[in-house]
PDB file of C-alpha atoms and ligand atoms in Angstrom:
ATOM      1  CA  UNK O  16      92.456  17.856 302.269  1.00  0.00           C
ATOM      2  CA  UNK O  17      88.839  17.680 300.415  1.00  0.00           C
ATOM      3  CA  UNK O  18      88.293  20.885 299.327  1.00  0.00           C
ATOM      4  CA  UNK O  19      89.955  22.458 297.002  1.00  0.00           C
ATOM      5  CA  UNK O  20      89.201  26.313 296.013  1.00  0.00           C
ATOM      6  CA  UNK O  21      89.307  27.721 292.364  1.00  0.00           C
ATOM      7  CA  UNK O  22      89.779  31.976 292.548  1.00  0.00           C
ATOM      8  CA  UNK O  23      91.760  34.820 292.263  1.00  0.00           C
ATOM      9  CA  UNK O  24      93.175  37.086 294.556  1.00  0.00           C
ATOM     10  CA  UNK O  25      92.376  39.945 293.328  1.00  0.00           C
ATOM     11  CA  UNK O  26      88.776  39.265 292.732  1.00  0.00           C
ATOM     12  CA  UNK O  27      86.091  40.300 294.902  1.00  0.00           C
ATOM     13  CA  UNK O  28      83.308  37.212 294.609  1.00  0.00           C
ATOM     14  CA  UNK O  29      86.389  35.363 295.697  1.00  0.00           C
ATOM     15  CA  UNK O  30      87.248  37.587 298.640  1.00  0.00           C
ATOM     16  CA  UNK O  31      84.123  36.948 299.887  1.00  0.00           C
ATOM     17  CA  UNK O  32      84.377  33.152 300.366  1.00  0.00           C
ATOM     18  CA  UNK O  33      88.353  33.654 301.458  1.00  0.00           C
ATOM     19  CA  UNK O  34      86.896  35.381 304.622  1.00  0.00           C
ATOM     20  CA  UNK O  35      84.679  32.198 305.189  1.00  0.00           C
ATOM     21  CA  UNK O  36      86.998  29.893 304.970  1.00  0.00           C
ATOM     22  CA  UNK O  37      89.676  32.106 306.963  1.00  0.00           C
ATOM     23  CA  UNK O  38      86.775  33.033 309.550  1.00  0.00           C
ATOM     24  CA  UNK O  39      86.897  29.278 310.280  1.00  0.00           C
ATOM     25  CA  UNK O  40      90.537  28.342 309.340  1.00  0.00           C
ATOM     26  CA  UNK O  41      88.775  25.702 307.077  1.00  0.00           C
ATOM     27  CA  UNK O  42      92.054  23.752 305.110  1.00  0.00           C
ATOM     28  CA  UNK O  43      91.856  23.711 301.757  1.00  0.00           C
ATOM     29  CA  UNK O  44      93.914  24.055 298.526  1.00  0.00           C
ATOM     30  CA  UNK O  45      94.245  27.305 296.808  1.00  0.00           C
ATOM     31  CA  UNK O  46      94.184  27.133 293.030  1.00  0.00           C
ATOM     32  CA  UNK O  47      94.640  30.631 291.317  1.00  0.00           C
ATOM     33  CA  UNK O  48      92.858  30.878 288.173  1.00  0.00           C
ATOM     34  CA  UNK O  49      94.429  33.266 285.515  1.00  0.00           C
ATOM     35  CA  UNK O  50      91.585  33.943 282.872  1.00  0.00           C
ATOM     36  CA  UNK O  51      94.559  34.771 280.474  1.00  0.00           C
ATOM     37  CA  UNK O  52      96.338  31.636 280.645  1.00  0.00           C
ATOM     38  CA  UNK O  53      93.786  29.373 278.354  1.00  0.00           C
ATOM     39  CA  UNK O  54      94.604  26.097 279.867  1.00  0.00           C
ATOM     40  CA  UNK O  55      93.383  27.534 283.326  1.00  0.00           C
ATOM     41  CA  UNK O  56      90.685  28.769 281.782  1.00  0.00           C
ATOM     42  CA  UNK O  57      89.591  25.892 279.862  1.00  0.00           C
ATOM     43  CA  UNK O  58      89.821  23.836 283.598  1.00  0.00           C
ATOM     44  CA  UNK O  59      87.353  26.461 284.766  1.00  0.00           C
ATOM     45  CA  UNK O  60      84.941  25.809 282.234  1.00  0.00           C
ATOM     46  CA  UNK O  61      85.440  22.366 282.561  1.00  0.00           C
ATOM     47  CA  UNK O  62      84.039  22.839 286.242  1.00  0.00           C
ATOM     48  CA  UNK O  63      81.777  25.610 286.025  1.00  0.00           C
ATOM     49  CA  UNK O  64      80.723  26.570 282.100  1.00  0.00           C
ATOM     50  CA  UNK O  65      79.837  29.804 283.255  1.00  0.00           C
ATOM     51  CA  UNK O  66      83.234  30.518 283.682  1.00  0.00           C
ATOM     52  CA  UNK O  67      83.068  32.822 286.564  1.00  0.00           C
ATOM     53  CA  UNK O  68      85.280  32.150 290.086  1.00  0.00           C
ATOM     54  CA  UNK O  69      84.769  31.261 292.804  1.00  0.00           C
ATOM     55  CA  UNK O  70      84.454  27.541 292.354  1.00  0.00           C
ATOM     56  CA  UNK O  71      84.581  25.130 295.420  1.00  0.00           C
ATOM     57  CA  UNK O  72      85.711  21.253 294.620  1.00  0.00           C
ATOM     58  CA  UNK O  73      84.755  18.932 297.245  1.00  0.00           C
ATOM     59  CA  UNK O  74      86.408  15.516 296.712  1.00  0.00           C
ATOM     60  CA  UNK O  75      84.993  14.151 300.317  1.00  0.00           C
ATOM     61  CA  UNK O  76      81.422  14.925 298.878  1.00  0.00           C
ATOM     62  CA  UNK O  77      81.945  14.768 295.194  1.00  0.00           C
ATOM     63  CA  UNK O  78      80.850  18.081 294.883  1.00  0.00           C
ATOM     64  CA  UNK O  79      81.360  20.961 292.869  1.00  0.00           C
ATOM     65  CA  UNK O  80      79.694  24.403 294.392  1.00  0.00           C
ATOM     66  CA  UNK O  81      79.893  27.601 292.541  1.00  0.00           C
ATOM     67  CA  UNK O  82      78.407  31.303 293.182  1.00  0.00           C
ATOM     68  CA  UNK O  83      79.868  32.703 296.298  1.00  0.00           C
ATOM     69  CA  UNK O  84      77.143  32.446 298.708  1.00  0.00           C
ATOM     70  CA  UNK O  85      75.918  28.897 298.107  1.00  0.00           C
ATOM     71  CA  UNK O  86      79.806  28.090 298.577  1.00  0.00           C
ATOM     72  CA  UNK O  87      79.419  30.065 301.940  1.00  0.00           C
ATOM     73  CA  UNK O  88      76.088  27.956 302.548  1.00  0.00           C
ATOM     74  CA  UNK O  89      77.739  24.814 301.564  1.00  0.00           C
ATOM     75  CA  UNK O  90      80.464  25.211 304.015  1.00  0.00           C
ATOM     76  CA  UNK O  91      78.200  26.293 306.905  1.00  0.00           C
ATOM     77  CA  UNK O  92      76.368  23.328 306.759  1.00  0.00           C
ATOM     78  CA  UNK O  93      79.216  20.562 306.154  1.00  0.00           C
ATOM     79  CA  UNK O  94      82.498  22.131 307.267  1.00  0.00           C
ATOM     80  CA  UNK O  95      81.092  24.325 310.599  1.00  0.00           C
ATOM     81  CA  UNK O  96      83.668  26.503 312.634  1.00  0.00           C
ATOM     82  CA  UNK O  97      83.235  28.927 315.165  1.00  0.00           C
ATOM     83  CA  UNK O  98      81.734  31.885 313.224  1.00  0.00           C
ATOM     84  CA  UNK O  99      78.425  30.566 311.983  1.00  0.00           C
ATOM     85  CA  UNK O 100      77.353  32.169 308.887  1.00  0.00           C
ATOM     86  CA  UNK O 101      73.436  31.300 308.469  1.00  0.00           C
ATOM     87  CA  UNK O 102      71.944  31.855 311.899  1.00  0.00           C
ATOM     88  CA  UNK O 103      69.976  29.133 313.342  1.00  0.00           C
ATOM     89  CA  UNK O 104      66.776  31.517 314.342  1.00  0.00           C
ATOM     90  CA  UNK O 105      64.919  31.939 311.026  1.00  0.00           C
ATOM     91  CA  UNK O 106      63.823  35.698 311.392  1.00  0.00           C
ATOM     92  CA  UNK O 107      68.355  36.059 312.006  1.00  0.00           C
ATOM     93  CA  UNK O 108      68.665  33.804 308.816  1.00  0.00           C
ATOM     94  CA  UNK O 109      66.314  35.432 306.237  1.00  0.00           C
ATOM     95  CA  UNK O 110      68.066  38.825 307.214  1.00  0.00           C
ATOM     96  CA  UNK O 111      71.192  37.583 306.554  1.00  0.00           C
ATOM     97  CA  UNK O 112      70.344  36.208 303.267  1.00  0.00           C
ATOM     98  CA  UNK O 113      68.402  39.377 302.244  1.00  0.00           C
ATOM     99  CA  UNK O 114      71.453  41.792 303.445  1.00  0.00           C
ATOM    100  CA  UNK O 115      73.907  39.062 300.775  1.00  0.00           C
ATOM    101  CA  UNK O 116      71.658  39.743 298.313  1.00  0.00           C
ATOM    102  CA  UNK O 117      71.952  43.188 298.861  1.00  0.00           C
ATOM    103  CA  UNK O 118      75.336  43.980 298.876  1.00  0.00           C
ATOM    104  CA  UNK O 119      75.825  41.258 296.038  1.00  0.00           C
ATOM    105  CA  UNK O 120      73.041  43.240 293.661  1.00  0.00           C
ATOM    106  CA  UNK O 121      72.763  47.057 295.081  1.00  0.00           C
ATOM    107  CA  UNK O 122      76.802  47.427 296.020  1.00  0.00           C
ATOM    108  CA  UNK O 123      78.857  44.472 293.998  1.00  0.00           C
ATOM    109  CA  UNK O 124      77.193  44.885 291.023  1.00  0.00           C
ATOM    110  CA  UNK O 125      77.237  48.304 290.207  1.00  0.00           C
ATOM    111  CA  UNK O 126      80.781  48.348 291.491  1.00  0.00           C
ATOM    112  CA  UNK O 127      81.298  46.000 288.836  1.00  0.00           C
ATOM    113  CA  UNK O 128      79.739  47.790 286.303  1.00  0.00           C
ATOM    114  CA  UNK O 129      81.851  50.422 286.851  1.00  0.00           C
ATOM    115  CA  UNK O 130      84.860  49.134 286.837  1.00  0.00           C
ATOM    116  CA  UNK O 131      84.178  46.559 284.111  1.00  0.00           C
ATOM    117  CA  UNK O 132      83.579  49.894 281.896  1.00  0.00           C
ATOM    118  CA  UNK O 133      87.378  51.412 283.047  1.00  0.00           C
ATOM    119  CA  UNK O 134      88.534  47.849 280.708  1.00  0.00           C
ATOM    120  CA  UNK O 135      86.051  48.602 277.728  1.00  0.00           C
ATOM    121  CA  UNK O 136      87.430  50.596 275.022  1.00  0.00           C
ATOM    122  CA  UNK O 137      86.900  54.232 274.337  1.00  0.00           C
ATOM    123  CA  UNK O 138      83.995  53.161 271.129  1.00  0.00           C
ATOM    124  CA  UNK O 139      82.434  50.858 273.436  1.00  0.00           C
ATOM    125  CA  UNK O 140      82.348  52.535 276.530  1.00  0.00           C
ATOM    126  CA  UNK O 141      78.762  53.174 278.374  1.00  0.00           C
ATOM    127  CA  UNK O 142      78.425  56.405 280.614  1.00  0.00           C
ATOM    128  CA  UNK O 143      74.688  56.222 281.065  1.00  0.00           C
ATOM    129  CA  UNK O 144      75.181  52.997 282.443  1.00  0.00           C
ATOM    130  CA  UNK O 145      77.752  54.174 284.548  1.00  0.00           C
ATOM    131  CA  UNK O 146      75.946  56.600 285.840  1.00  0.00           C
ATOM    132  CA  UNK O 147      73.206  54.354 286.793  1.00  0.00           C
ATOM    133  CA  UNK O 148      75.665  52.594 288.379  1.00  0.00           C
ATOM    134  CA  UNK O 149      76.676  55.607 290.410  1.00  0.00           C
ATOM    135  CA  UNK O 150      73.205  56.429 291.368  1.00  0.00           C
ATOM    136  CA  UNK O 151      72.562  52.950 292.604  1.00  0.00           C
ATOM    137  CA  UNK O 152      75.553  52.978 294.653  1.00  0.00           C
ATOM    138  CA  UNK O 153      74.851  56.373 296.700  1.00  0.00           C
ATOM    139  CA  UNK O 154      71.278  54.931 297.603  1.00  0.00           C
ATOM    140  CA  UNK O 155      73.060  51.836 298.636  1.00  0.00           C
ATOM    141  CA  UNK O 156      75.355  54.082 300.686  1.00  0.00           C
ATOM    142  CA  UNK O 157      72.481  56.010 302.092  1.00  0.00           C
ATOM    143  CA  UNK O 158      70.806  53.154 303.291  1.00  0.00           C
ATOM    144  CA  UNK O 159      73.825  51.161 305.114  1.00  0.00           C
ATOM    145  CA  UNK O 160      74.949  54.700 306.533  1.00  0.00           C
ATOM    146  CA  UNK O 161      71.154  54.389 308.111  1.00  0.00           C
ATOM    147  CA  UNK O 162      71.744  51.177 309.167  1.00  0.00           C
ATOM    148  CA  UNK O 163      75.144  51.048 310.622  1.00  0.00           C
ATOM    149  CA  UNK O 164      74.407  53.602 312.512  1.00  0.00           C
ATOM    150  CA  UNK O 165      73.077  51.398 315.437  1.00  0.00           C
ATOM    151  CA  UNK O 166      74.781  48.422 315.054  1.00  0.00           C
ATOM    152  CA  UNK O 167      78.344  46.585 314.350  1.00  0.00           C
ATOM    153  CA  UNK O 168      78.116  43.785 311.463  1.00  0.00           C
ATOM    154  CA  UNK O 169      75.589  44.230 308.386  1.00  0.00           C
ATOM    155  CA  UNK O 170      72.532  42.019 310.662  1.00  0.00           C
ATOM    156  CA  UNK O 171      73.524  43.181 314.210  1.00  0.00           C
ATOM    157  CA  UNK O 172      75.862  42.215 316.259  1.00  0.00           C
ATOM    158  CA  UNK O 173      76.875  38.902 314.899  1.00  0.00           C
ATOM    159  CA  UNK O 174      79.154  38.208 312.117  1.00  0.00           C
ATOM    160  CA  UNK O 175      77.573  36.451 309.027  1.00  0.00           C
ATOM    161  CA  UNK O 176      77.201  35.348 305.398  1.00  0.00           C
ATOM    162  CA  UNK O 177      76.333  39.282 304.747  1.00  0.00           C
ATOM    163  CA  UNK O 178      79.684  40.395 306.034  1.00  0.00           C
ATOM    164  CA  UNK O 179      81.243  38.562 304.165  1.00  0.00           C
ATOM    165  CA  UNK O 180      79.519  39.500 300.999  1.00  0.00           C
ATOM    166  CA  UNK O 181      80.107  42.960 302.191  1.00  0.00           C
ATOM    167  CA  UNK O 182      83.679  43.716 302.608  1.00  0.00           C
ATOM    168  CA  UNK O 183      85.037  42.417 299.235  1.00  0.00           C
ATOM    169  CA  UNK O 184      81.720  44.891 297.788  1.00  0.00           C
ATOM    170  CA  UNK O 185      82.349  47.725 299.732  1.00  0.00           C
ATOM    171  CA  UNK O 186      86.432  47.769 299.052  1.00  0.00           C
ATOM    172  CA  UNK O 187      86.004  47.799 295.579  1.00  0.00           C
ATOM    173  CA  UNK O 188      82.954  50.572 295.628  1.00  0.00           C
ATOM    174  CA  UNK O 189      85.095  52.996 297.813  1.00  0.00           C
ATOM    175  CA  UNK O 190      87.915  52.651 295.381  1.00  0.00           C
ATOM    176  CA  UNK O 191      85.493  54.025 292.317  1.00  0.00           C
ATOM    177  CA  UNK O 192      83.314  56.240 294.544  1.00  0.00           C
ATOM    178  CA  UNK O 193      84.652  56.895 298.186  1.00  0.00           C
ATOM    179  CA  UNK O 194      82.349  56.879 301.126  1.00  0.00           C
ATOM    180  CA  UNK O 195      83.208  60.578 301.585  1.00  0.00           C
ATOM    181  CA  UNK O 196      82.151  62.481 304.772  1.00  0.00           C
ATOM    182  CA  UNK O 197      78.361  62.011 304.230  1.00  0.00           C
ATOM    183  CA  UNK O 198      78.726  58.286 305.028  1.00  0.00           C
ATOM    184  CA  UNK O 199      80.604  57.930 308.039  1.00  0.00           C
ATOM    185  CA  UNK O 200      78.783  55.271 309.280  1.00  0.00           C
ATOM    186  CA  UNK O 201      79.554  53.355 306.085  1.00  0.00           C
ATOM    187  CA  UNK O 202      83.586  54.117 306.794  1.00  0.00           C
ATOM    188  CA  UNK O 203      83.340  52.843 309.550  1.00  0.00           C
ATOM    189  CA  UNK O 204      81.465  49.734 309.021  1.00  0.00           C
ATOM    190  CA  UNK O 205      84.094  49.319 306.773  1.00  0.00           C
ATOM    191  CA  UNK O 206      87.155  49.930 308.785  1.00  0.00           C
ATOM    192  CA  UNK O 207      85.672  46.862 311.439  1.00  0.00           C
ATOM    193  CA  UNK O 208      85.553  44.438 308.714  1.00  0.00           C
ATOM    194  CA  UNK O 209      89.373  45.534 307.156  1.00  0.00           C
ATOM    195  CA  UNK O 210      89.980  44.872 311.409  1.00  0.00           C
ATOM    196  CA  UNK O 211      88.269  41.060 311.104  1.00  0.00           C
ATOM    197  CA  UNK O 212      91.578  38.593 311.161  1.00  0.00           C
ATOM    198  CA  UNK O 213      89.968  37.127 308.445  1.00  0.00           C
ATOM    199  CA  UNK O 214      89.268  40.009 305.981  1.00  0.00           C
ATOM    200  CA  UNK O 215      92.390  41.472 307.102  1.00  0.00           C
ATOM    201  CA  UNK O 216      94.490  38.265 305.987  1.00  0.00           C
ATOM    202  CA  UNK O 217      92.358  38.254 302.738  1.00  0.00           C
ATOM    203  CA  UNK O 218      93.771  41.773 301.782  1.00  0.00           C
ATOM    204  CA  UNK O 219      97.125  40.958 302.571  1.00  0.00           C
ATOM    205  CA  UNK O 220      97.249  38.650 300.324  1.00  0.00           C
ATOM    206  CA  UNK O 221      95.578  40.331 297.339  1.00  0.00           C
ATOM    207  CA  UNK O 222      98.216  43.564 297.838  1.00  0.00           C
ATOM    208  CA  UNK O 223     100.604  41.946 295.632  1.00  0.00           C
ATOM    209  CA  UNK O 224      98.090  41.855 293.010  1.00  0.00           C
ATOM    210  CA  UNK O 225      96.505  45.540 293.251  1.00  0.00           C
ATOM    211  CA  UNK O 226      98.575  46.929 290.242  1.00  0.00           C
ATOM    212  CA  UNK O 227      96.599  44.786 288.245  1.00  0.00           C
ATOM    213  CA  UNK O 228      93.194  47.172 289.250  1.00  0.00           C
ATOM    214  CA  UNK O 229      92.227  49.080 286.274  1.00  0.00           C
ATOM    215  CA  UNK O 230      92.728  52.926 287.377  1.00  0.00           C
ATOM    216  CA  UNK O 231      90.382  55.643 286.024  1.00  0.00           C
ATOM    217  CA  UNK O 232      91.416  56.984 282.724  1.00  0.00           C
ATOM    218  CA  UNK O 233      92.418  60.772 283.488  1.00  0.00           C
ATOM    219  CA  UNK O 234      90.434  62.913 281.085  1.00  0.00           C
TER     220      UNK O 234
HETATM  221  N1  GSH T 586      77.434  35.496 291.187  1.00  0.00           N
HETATM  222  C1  GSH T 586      78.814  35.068 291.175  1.00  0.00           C
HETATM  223  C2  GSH T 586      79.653  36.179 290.599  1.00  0.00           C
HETATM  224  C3  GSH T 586      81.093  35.739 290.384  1.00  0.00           C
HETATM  225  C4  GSH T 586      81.905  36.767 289.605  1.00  0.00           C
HETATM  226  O1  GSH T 586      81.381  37.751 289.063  1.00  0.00           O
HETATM  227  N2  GSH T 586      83.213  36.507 289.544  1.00  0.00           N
HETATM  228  C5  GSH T 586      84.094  37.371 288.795  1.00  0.00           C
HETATM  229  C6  GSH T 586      85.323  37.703 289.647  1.00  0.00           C
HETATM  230  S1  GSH T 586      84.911  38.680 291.052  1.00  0.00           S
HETATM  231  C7  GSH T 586      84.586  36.621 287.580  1.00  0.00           C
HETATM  232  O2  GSH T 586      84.666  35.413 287.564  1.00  0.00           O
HETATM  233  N3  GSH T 586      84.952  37.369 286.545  1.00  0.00           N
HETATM  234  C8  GSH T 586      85.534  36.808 285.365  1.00  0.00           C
HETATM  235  C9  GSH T 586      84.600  36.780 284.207  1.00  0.00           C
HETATM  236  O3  GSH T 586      83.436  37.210 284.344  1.00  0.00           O
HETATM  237  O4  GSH T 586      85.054  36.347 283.141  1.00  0.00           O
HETATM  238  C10 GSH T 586      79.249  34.690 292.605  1.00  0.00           C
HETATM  239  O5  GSH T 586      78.615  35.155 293.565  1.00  0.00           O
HETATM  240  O6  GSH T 586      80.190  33.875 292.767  1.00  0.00           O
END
């Protein structure tokens, strides 16, 4: 087996290339990362000096590939499957590379921020970041609510790269700010992709793991 896939299960960058690799049933061997344990860590930086998962290992190619969606890129182009994740038609492809970067930057991010603040300490915390955060998410909510509306997957009605940058983003964003009534489009978007075999399987294996989440501190 060539490739050979550096993550952890609980983390969402890593989620999002699980579903591509389950979308296809592309083999490969896991390797959980635990940022604790420094040997692990020191591997990681060894392969990627950024330090950040997921990392992809391809001994057929001699390649290493980090950042989520040039993995996802990397393995549409040399491992294929049924569910295609760059569409062929350009006008298809840009769209689906403009909706990643979107729910990477506008949902995942800010997401991020807010959690990453829950594991700060109390001197170092950073509410008016947070609640930039906040503010970025609800126009991100306000604008896939818009667009779900009318269609099924985040660039129509095929499954893509931006699907799979959106499920991991979106779990994570409803756990620190729900979708509430106003978004129903958004819940619902959601609930298809928790339905996809391959999204589905990624969350069933990340459930042991979800005590590990960093709660919000109750006032
Ligand atoms: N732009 C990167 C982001 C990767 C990322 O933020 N990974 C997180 C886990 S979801 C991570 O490695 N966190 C550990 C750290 O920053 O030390 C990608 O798309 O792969």
């Amino acid at each position: 087996m060539s490739l050979t896939l550096h993550f952890h299960p609980l983390a969402s960058y890593c989620h999002k290339v699980l579903i591509a690799l389950y979308e296809n049933d592309a083999p490969f061997t896991p390797n959980i990362v635990d940022l604790g344990n420094p040997t692990k860590r020191a591997a990681l930086l060894k392969l990627w000096p950024i330090g950040k998962f997921p990392v992809l290992e391809d001994d057929a190619r001699n390649q290493t590939v980090p950042e989520s969606t040039v993995i996802i890129e990397y393995l549409d182009r040399y491992y294929p499957g049924r569910t295609p994740f760059i569409p062929a038609e350009f006008d298809r492809a840009w769209r689906a590379r403009l909706r990643d970067r979107f729910y990477d930057l506008y949902v995942h991010e800010p997401m991020q921020k807010i959690v990453g603040d829950r594991l700060r300490p109390p001197e170092k915390k950073d509410p008016h970041g947070v609640e930039e955060a906040r503010a970025r998410l609800r126009a991100s909510y306000n604008i896939i609510d818009h667009e779900m509306a009318a269609q099924t997957w985040a660039i129509g009605e095929k499954f893509s790269l931006a699907d799979c940058a959106a499920a991991p983003a979106l779990f994570y964003a409803n756990e620190v700010m729900p979708f509430g009534d106003s978004h129903k489009n958004v819940a619902a978007y959601f609930n298809r992709l928790k339905a996809r075999p391959s999204y589905a399987r990624v969350l069933r294996e990340a459930e042991p793991y979800f005590a590990m989440f960093p709660k919000e501190a109750s006032a």
